[in-house]
XYZ file of C-alpha atoms in Angstrom:
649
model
C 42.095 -16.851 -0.449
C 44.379 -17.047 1.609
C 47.261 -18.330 3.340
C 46.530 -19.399 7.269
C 48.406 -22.739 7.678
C 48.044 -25.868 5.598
C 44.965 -27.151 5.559
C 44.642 -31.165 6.368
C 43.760 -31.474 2.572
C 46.142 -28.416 1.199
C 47.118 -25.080 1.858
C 45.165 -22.107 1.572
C 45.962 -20.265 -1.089
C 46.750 -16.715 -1.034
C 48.147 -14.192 0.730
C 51.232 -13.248 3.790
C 50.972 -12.928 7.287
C 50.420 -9.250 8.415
C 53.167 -7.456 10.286
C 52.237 -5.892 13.579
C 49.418 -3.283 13.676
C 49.692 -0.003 15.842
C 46.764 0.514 18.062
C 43.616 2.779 18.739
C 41.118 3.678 16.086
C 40.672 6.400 13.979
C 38.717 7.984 11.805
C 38.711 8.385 7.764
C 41.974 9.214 6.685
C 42.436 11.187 2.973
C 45.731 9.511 1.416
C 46.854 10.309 -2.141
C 47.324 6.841 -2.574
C 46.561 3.454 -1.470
C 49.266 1.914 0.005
C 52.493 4.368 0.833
C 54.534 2.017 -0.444
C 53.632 -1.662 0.546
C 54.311 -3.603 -1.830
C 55.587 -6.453 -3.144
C 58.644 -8.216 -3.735
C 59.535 -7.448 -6.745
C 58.477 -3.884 -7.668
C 54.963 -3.805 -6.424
C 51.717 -3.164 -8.323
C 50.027 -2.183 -11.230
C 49.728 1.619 -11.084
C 46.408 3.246 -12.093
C 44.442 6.376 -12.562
C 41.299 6.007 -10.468
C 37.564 5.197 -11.755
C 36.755 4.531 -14.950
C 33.529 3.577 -16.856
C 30.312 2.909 -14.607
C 32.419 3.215 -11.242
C 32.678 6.156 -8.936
C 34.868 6.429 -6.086
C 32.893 7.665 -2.862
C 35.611 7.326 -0.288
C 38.626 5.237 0.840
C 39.337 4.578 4.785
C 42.850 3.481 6.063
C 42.221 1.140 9.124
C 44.294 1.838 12.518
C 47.476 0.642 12.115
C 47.129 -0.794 8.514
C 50.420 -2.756 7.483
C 51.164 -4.900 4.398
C 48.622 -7.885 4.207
C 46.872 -6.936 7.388
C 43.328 -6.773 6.320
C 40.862 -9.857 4.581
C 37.639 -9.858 3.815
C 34.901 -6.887 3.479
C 30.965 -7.713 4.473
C 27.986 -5.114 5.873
C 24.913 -4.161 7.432
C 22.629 -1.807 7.622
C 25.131 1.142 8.506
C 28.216 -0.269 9.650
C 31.025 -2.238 7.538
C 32.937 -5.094 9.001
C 36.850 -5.659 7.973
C 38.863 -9.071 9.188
C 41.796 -8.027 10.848
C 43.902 -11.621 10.120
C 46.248 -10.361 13.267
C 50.008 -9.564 13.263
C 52.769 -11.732 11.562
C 53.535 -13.706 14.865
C 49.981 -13.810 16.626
C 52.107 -12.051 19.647
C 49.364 -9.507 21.083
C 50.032 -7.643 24.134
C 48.748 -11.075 25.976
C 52.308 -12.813 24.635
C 54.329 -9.598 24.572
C 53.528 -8.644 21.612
C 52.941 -5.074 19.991
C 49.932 -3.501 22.244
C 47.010 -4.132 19.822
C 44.589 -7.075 19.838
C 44.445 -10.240 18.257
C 42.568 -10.544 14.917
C 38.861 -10.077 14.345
C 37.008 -7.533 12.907
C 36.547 -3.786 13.059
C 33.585 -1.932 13.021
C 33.268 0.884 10.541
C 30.264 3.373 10.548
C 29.525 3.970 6.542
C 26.133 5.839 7.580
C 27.583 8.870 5.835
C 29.653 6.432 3.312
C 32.116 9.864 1.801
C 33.182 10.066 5.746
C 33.557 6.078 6.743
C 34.412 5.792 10.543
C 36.197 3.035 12.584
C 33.842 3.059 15.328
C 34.651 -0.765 17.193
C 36.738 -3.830 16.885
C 35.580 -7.386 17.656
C 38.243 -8.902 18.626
C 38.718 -12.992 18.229
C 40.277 -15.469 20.978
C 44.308 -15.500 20.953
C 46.167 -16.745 18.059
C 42.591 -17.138 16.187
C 42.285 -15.489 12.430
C 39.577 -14.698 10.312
C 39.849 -14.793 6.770
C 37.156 -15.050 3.540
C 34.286 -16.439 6.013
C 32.986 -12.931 6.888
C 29.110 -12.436 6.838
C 26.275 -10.644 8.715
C 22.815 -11.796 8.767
C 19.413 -11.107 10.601
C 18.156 -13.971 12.558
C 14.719 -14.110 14.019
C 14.159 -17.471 15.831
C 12.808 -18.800 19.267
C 16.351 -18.629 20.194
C 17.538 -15.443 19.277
C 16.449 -12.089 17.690
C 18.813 -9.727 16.033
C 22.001 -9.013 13.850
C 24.746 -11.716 13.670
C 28.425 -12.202 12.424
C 29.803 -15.260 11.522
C 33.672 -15.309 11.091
C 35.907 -18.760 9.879
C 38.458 -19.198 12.480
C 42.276 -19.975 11.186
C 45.089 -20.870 13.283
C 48.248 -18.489 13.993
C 49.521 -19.956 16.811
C 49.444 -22.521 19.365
C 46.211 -20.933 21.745
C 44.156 -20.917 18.702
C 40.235 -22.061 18.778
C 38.517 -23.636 15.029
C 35.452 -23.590 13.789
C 33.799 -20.428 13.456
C 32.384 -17.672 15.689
C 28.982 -15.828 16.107
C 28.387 -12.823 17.606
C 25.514 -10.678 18.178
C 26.219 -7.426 16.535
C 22.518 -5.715 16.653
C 24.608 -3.165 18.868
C 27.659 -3.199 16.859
C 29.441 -0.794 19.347
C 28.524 -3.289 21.590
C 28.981 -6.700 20.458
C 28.106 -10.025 23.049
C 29.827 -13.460 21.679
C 27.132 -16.120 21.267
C 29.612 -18.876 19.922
C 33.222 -18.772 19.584
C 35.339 -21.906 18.396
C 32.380 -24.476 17.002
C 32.793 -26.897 14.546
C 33.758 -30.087 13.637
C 36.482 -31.163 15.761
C 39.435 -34.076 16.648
C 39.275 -34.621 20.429
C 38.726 -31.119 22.139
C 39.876 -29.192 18.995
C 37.747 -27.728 16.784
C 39.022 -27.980 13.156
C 40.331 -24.829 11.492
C 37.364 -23.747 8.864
C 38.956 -21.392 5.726
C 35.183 -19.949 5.337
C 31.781 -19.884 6.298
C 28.588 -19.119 5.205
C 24.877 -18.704 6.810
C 21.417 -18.504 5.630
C 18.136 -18.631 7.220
C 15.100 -20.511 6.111
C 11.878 -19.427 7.992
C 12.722 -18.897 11.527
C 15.605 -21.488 11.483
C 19.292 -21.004 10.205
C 22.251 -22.877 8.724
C 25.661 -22.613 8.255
C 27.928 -24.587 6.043
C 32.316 -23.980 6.528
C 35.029 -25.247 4.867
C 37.063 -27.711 7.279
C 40.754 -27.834 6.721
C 41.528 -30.275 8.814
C 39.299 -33.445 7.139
C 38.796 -34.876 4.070
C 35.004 -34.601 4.613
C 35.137 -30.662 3.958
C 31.844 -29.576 3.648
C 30.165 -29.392 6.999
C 26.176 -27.967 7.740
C 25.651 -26.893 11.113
C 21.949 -26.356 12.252
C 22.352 -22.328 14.035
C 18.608 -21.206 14.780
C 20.177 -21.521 18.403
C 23.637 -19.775 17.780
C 24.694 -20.202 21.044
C 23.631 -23.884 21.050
C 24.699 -24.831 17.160
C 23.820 -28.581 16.306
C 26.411 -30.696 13.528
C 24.108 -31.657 10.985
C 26.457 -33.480 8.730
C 29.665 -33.553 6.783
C 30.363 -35.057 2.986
C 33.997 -35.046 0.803
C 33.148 -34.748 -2.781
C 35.884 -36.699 -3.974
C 33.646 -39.525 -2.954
C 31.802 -38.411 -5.768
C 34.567 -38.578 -8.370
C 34.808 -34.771 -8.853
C 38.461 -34.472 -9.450
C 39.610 -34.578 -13.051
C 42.605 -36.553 -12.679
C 42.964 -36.956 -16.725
C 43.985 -33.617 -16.641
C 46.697 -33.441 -13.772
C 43.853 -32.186 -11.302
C 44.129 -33.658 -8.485
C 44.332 -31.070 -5.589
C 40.409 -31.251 -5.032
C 39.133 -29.614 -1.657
C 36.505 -27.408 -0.575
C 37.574 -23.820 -0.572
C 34.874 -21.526 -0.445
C 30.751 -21.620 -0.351
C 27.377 -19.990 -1.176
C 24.177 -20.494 -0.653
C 21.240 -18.868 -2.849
C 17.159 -19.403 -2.744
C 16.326 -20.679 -6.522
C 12.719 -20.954 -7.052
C 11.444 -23.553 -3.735
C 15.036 -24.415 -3.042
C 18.614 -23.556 -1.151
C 21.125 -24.388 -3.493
C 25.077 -24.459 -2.862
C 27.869 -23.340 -4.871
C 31.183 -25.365 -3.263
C 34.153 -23.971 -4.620
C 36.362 -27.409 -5.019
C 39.534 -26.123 -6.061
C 40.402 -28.707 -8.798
C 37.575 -30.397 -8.504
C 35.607 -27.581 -9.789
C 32.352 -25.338 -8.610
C 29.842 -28.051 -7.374
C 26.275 -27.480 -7.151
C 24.263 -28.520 -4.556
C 20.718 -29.249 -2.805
C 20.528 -28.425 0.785
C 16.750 -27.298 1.272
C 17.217 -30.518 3.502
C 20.791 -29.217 4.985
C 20.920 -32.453 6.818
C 21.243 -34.362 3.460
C 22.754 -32.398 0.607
C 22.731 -33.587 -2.583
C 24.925 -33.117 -5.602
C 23.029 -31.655 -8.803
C 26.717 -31.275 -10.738
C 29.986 -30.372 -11.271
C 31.945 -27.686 -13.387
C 35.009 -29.610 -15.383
C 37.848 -27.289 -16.654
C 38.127 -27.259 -20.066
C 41.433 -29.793 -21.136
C 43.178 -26.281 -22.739
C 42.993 -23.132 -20.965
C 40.802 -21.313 -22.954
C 42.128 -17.451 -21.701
C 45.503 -18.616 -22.153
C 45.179 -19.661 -25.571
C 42.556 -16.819 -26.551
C 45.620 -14.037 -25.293
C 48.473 -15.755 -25.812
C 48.098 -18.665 -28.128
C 49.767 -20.575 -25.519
C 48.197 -24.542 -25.579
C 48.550 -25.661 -22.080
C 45.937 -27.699 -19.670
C 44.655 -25.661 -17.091
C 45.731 -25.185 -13.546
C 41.887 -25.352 -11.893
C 41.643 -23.113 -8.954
C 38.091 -22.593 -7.928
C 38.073 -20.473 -5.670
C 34.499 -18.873 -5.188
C 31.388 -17.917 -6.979
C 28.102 -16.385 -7.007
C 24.995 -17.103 -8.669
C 23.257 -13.990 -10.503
C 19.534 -13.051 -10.610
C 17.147 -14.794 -12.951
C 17.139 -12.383 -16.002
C 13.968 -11.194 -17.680
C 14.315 -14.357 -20.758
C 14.454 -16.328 -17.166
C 18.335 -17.643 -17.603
C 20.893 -17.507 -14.816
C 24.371 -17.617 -14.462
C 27.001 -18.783 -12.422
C 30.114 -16.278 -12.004
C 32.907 -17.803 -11.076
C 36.864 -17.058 -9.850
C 39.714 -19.456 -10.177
C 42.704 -18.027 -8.156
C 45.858 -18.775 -9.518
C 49.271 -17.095 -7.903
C 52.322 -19.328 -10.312
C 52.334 -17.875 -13.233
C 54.760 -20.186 -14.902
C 54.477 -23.801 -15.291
C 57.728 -25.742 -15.292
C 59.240 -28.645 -16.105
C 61.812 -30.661 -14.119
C 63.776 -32.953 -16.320
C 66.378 -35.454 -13.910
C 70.146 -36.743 -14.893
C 68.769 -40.328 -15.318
C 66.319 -39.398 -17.882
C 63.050 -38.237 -15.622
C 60.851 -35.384 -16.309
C 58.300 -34.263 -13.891
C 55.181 -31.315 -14.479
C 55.955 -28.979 -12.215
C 54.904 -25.120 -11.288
C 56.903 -21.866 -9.929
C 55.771 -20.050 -6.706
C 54.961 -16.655 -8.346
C 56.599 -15.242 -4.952
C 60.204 -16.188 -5.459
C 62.536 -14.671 -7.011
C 61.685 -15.963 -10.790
C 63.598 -18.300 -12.503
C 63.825 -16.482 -15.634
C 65.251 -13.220 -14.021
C 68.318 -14.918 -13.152
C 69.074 -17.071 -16.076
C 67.140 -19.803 -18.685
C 67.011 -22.755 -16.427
C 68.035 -24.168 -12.304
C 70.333 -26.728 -12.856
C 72.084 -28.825 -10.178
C 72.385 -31.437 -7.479
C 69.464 -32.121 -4.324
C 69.425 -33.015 -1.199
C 66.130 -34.224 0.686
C 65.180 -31.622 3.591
C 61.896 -33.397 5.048
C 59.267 -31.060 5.853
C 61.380 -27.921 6.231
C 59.407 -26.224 9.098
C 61.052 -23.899 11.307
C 61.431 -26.112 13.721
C 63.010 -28.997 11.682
C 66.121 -26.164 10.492
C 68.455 -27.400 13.270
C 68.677 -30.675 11.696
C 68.926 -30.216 8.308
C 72.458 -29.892 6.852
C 73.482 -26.357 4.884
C 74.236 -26.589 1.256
C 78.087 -26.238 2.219
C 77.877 -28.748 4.237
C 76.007 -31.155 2.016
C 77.302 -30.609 -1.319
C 80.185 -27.967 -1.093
C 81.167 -24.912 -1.921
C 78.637 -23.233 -4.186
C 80.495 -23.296 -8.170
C 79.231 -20.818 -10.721
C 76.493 -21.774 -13.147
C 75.231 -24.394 -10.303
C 72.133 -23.998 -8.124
C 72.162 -26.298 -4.994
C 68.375 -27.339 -3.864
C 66.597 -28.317 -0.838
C 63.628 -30.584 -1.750
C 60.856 -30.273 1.155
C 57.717 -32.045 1.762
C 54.426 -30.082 1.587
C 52.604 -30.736 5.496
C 53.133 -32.176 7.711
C 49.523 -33.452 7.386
C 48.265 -36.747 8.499
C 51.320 -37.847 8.775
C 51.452 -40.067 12.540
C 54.967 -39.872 12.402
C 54.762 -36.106 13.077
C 53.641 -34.175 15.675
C 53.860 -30.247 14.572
C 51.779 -29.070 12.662
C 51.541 -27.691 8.716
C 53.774 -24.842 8.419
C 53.857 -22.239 5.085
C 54.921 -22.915 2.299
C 56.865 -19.861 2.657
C 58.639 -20.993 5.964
C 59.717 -23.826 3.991
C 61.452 -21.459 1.350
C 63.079 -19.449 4.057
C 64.269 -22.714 5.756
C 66.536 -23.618 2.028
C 67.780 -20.147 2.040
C 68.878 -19.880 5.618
C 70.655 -22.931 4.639
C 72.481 -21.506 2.086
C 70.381 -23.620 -0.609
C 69.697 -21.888 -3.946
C 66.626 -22.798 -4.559
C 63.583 -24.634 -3.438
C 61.483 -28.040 -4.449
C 58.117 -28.275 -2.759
C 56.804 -31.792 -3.227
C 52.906 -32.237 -2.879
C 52.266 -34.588 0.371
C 49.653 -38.091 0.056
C 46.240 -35.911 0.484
C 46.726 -33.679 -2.310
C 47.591 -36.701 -4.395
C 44.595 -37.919 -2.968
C 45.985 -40.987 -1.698
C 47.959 -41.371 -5.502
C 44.961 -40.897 -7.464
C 46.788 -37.954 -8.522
C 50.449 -38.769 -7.984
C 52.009 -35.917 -10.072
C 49.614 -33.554 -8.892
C 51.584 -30.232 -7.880
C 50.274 -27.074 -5.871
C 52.432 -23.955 -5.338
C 50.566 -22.556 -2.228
C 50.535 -18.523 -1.628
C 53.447 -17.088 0.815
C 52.660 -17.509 4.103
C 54.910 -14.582 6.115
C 57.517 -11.692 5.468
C 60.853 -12.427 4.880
C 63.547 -11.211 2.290
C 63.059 -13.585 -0.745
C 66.381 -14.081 -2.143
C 65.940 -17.698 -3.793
C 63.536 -19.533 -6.725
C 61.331 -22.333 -5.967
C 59.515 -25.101 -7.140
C 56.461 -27.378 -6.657
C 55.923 -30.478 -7.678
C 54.198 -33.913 -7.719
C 54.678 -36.586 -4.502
C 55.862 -39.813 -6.799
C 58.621 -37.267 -8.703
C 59.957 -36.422 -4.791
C 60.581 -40.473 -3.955
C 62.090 -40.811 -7.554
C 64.145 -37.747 -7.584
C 65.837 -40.286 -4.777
C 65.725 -43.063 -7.219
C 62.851 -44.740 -4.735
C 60.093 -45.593 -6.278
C 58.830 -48.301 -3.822
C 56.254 -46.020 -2.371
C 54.781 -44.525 -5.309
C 51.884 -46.696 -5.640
C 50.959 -46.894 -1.741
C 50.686 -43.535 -0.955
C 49.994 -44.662 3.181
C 51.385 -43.977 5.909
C 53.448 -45.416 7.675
C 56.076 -43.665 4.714
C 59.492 -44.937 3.585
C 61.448 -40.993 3.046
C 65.188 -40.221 2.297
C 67.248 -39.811 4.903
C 67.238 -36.287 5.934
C 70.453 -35.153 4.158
C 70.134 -37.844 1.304
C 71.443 -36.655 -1.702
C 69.111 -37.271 -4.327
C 69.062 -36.105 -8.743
C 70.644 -33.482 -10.324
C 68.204 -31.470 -12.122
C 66.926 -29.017 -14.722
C 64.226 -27.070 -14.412
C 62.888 -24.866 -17.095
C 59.370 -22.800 -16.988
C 56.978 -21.409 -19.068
C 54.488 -18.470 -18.581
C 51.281 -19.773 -18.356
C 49.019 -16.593 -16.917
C 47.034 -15.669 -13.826
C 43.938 -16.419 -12.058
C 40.788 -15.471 -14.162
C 36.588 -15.506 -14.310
C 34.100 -17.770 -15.270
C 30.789 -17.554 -17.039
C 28.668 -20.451 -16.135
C 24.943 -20.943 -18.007
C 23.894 -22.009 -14.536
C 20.005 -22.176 -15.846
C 19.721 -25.543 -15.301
C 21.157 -26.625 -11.923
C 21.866 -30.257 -13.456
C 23.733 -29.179 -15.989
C 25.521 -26.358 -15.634
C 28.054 -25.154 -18.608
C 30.952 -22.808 -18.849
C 29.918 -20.228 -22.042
C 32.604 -17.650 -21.447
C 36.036 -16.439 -19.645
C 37.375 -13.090 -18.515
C 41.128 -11.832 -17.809
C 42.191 -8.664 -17.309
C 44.972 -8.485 -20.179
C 48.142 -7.854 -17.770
C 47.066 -11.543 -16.429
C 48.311 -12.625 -19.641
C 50.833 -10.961 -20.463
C 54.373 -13.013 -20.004
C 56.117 -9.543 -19.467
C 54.151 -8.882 -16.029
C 54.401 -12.334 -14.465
C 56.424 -10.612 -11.904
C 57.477 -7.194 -10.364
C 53.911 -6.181 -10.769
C 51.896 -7.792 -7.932
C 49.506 -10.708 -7.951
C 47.227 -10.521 -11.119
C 44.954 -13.149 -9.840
C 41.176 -12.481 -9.571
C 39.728 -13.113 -6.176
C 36.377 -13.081 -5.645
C 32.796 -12.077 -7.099
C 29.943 -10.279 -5.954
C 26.914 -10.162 -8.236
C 24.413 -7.192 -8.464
C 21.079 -7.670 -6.887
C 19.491 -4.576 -8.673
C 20.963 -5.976 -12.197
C 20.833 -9.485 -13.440
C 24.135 -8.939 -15.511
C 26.269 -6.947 -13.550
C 29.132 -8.372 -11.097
C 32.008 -7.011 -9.055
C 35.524 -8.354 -8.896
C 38.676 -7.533 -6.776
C 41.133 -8.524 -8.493
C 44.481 -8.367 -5.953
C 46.514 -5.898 -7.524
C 44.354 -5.382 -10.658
C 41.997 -3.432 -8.757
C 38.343 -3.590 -8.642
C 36.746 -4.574 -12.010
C 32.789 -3.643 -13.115
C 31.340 -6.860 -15.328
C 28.060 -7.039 -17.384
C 26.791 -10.018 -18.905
C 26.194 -9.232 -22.766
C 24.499 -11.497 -25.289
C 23.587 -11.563 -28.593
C 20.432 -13.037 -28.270
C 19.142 -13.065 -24.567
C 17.463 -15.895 -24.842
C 20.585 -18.339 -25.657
C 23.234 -17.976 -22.926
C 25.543 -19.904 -25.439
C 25.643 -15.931 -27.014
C 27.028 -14.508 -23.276
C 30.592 -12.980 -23.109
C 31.705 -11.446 -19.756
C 32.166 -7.737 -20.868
C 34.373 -4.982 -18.695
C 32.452 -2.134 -18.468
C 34.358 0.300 -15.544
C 36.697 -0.118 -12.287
C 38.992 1.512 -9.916
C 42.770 1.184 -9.757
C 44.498 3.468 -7.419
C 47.266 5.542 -8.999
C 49.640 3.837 -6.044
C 48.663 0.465 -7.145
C 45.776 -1.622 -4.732
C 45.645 -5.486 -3.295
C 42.111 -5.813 -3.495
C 41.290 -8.651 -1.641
C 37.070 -9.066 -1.096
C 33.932 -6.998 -2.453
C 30.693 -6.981 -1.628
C 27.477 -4.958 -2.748
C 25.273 -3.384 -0.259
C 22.290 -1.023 -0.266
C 23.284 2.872 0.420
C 22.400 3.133 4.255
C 22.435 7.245 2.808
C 19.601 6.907 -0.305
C 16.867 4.208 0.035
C 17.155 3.678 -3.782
C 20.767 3.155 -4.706
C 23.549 0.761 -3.295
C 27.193 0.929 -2.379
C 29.902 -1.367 -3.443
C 32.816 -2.580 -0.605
C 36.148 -3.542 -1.485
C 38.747 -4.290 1.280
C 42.091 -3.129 0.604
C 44.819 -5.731 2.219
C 47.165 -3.006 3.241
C 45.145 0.039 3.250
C 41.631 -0.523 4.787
C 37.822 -0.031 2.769
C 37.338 1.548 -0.239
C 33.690 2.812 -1.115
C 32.217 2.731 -4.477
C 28.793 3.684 -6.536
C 27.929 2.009 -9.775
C 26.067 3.659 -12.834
C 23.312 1.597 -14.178
């Protein structure tokens, strides 16, 4: 997931800004509920009643200071549990003038006794730096260095931020020593921002791979057996390798998220490639990966039309995945998440006879809640950032007074990114909303910039990013392809050179009245991959909770996107979901005849949704630091903190 700034490519997906945290630590805190009442905009969550099938609740620890969207991604070790902390909503620690609490990183929880978790530490990372799904810890044991390290991604949130990704020596975690903050990749002295990272050792050397948002070449292996010395290896953009499917509209392809797994005499990596797919490759030679295959989406969403009877294409989305165990008939599987956060597709239909594919931000207010359709005149806004607002004119200004039945709407550019003729950088997507309502617009069009059209290989590709930061939503919006922005402006000069230097309206420019109409096309769900053979690796099943289908739910009840996996170590066919604000979900892999994955299905079989609603963001499975034989399942809470589970085998 989720939403630091705009990558170079596109934005990351999921999630808001925290607000400011309180400071000092504390220990576990017993709360009937999970949140108090952060929620979303419209209503909140899904509302449970606890446990249910093979999943027992141990414990559930609120963080210091926990606020709305403070808290990312979940890993452990040994005894203690690590939490990202992606910072408050305007990076302003006490450094800036900010509330008196640190910057983001990570704390430190003690789970030795897991039914009475402890915050115990917090790591902090450099000024205006966020971590996000790139959380990991990992015993090293090399010439260089001998102990317990974490490896966080590194996101910007302001302008003192470092890139790449850190290491520190936690073998002490009550005393951690940085070995490497701010390596990677980098244009001049900057390192690039990386959404994730991942590390593995091999022998007494180690490797990491991250995902760089800031170049098209998104897959980057570092060589780390020295962590405070790490070595670029190389880099590779698997569009080069034609895994976009542009026949179906899928054209936002970039790396999102990674793992790495020893099968049989070989390191193999799962790159989460957004439209492009989960890609599978060779790196027992990091220095030269190679690609084995690539997942393609099926052309009509098969959990759509299984729950719904809907017939649409799908929207892609892979976001990350895990390989399983080899079962006893000696079949694997891939497990899969695509995250998804629009729940209705749209259609944009012009006065002079255009129609553009389109998508709705599923954090706006929704179309359908305040009549059928938008309908009414544009004006071009550039890139919208906040610091663009002083020049762009307010609806009154451009177009009049507002006249009932009318909506007035600012169309925006997605970016900047790799755009010369700008200097700031990406903002959200959610800054740009806020920038057409401060305005006085009624709602918002969000036009996909040249690199998620791939340099118009995929000209009507659309992406509606996550929100980005808190602010009262009072307005729709809208995202849609870069040639149907130029032609809502009746210029279609540019639509086949998708370069820069870029003819654009006139800021102001009064451009088509429109229609825009939408359609509920479902959530974020799982995928069941017959991963047996690396080569050729095949999609046998799907899995959505059935509120992520259900057209009554596509708002007021909080995201119903699946995040991420964690598979079982102790059981081939067992997996772990969080599943935003559909809780934590228990999975076993059941077939009909073990020996032909083509039998599989994805089968719930338990999970935990707190009776105040949760916003589940990562899991992870880890043994039980308490009992020798059983293991412990982690599941970070965005606004709450950690929440400890057992499973029943």
């Amino acid at each position: 997931m989720l939403n630091i700034f705009e990558r170079f490519k596109s934005a990351r997906l999921a999630g808001t800004a925290a607000l400011a945290m309180a400071a000092g630590l504390a220990g576990s805190v017993t709360d009937t509920g999970a949140h108090g009442g952060l929620h979303g905009q419209f209503g909140g969550h899904l509302f449970g009643t606890g446990a249910f099938g093979n999943i027992e609740l141990v414990s559930k620890h609120k963080v210091p200071g926990a606020e709305a969207d403070l808290i990312a991604d979940v890993t452990a070790f040994g005894k203690y549990a690590y939490l990202a902390n992606w910072g408050v909503a305007d990076c302003a620690g006490p450094e800036t003038g900010g509330v008196n609490t640190p910057d983001a990183g990570a704390w430190v929880i003690d789970i030795s006794n897991p039914a009475i978790p402890k915050s115990v530490n917090f790591i902090p990372m450099p000024q205006d730096t966020r971590p996000g799904e790139g959380m990991q810890v990992l015993r090293l044991d090399t010439k260089w260095f001998k102990g317990d390290m974490l490896v966080m991604n590194a996101e910007s949130c302001g302008k003192n931020f470092k890139g790449g990704f850190m290491l520190y020596d936690v073998t002490n975690p009550l005393k951690p020593v940085k070995l490497k903050e701010g390596f990677g990749d980098r244009t001049g002295s900057d390192a690039h921002q990386t959404h994730s990272a991942y590390a593995w050792v091999v022998g007494n050397k180690a490797y990491l791979v991250s995902v760089d948002n800031e170049d098209l070449q998104d897959i980057d292996i570092f060589d780390i057996t020295d962590p405070r010395r790490p070595r670029f290896l190389t880099e590779i953009d698997l569009n080069d390798l034609d895994v976009a499917q542009l026949d179906l509209n899928l054209g936002d392809s970039f790396h999102h998220d990674v793992t790495v797994k020893k099968i049989g005499n070989k390191y193999i990596m799962s790159a989460s490639y957004w439209d492009g797919g989960y890609a599978i490759l060779d790196v027992t030679n990091p220095a030269v990966p190679v690609l084995l295959d690539d997942t393609d989406f099926a052309a009509i969403d098969p959990e759509l039309l299984q729950q719904t009877g809907i017939s649409l294409t799908p929207e892609g989305n892979a976001h990350q995945s895990e390989f399983t165990d080899t079962n006893p008939q000696t079949k694997r599987f891939l497990i899969a998440t695509d995250e998804d956060f629009s729940p209705n597709r749209a259609l944009i239909e012009t006065d002079d006879a255009g129609s553009y594919a389109a998508a709705e931000f599923g954090w706006t207010v929704p179309i359908s809640s305040l009549s059928v359709t938008l309908n009414g005149p544009t004006v071009f806004g550039g890139y919208g950032c906040p610091g663009d607002r002083a020049g762009i004119p307010t609806a009154d200004a451009a177009l009049g007074a507002k006249v009932a039945g009318v909506e007035r709407m600012l169309v925006l550019q997605r970016g900047p990114s790799g755009d010369p003729s700008q200097t700031q950088g990406a903002c959200f997507f959610s800054e740009k909303v806020e920038t057409a309502q401060l305005a006085g617009y009624d709602a918002a069009v969000i036009a996909q910039h040249h690199e998620g059209a791939l340099g118009g290989a995929a000209p009507d590709s659309y992406f509606c990013g996550g929100q980005g930061h808190i602010f009262d939503i009072q307005i729709s919006a809208v995202c849609v392809g870069h040639r149907g922005m130029h032609e809502l402006f009746d210029d279609a000069s540019p639509v086949d050179n998708f370069t820069y230097p870029e003819t654009v309206p006139a800021i102001g420019a009064l451009g088509d009245s429109i229609t825009v109409t939408t359609q509920f096309d479902g959530w974020g769900y799982v995928h069941l991959f017959d991963a047996t053979n690396l080569n050729n690796v095949v999609d046998v099943d799907t899995f959505a909770i059935p509120e992520a289908m259900d057209a009554t739910k596509a708002s007021g009840f909080g995201d119903l996107s699946v995040h991420e996996v964690a598979t079982d170590p102790k059981a081939w066919n067992r997996a772990y979901l969080s599943y935003y604000s559909g809780g934590m979900r228990s999975m076993e892999i059941q077939c009909t005849n073990n020996a032909d994955p083509s039998t599989c299905d994805l089968v719930e079989i338990g999970g935990y949704l707190d009776p105040l609603g949760n916003d589940f963001w990562g899991v992870e499975i880890i043994p039980d630091p308490s009992n020798p034989n059983g293991q412990l399942i982690l599941a970070s809470d965005r606004d709450y903190g950690l929440f400890i589970f057992r499973t029943k085998y």
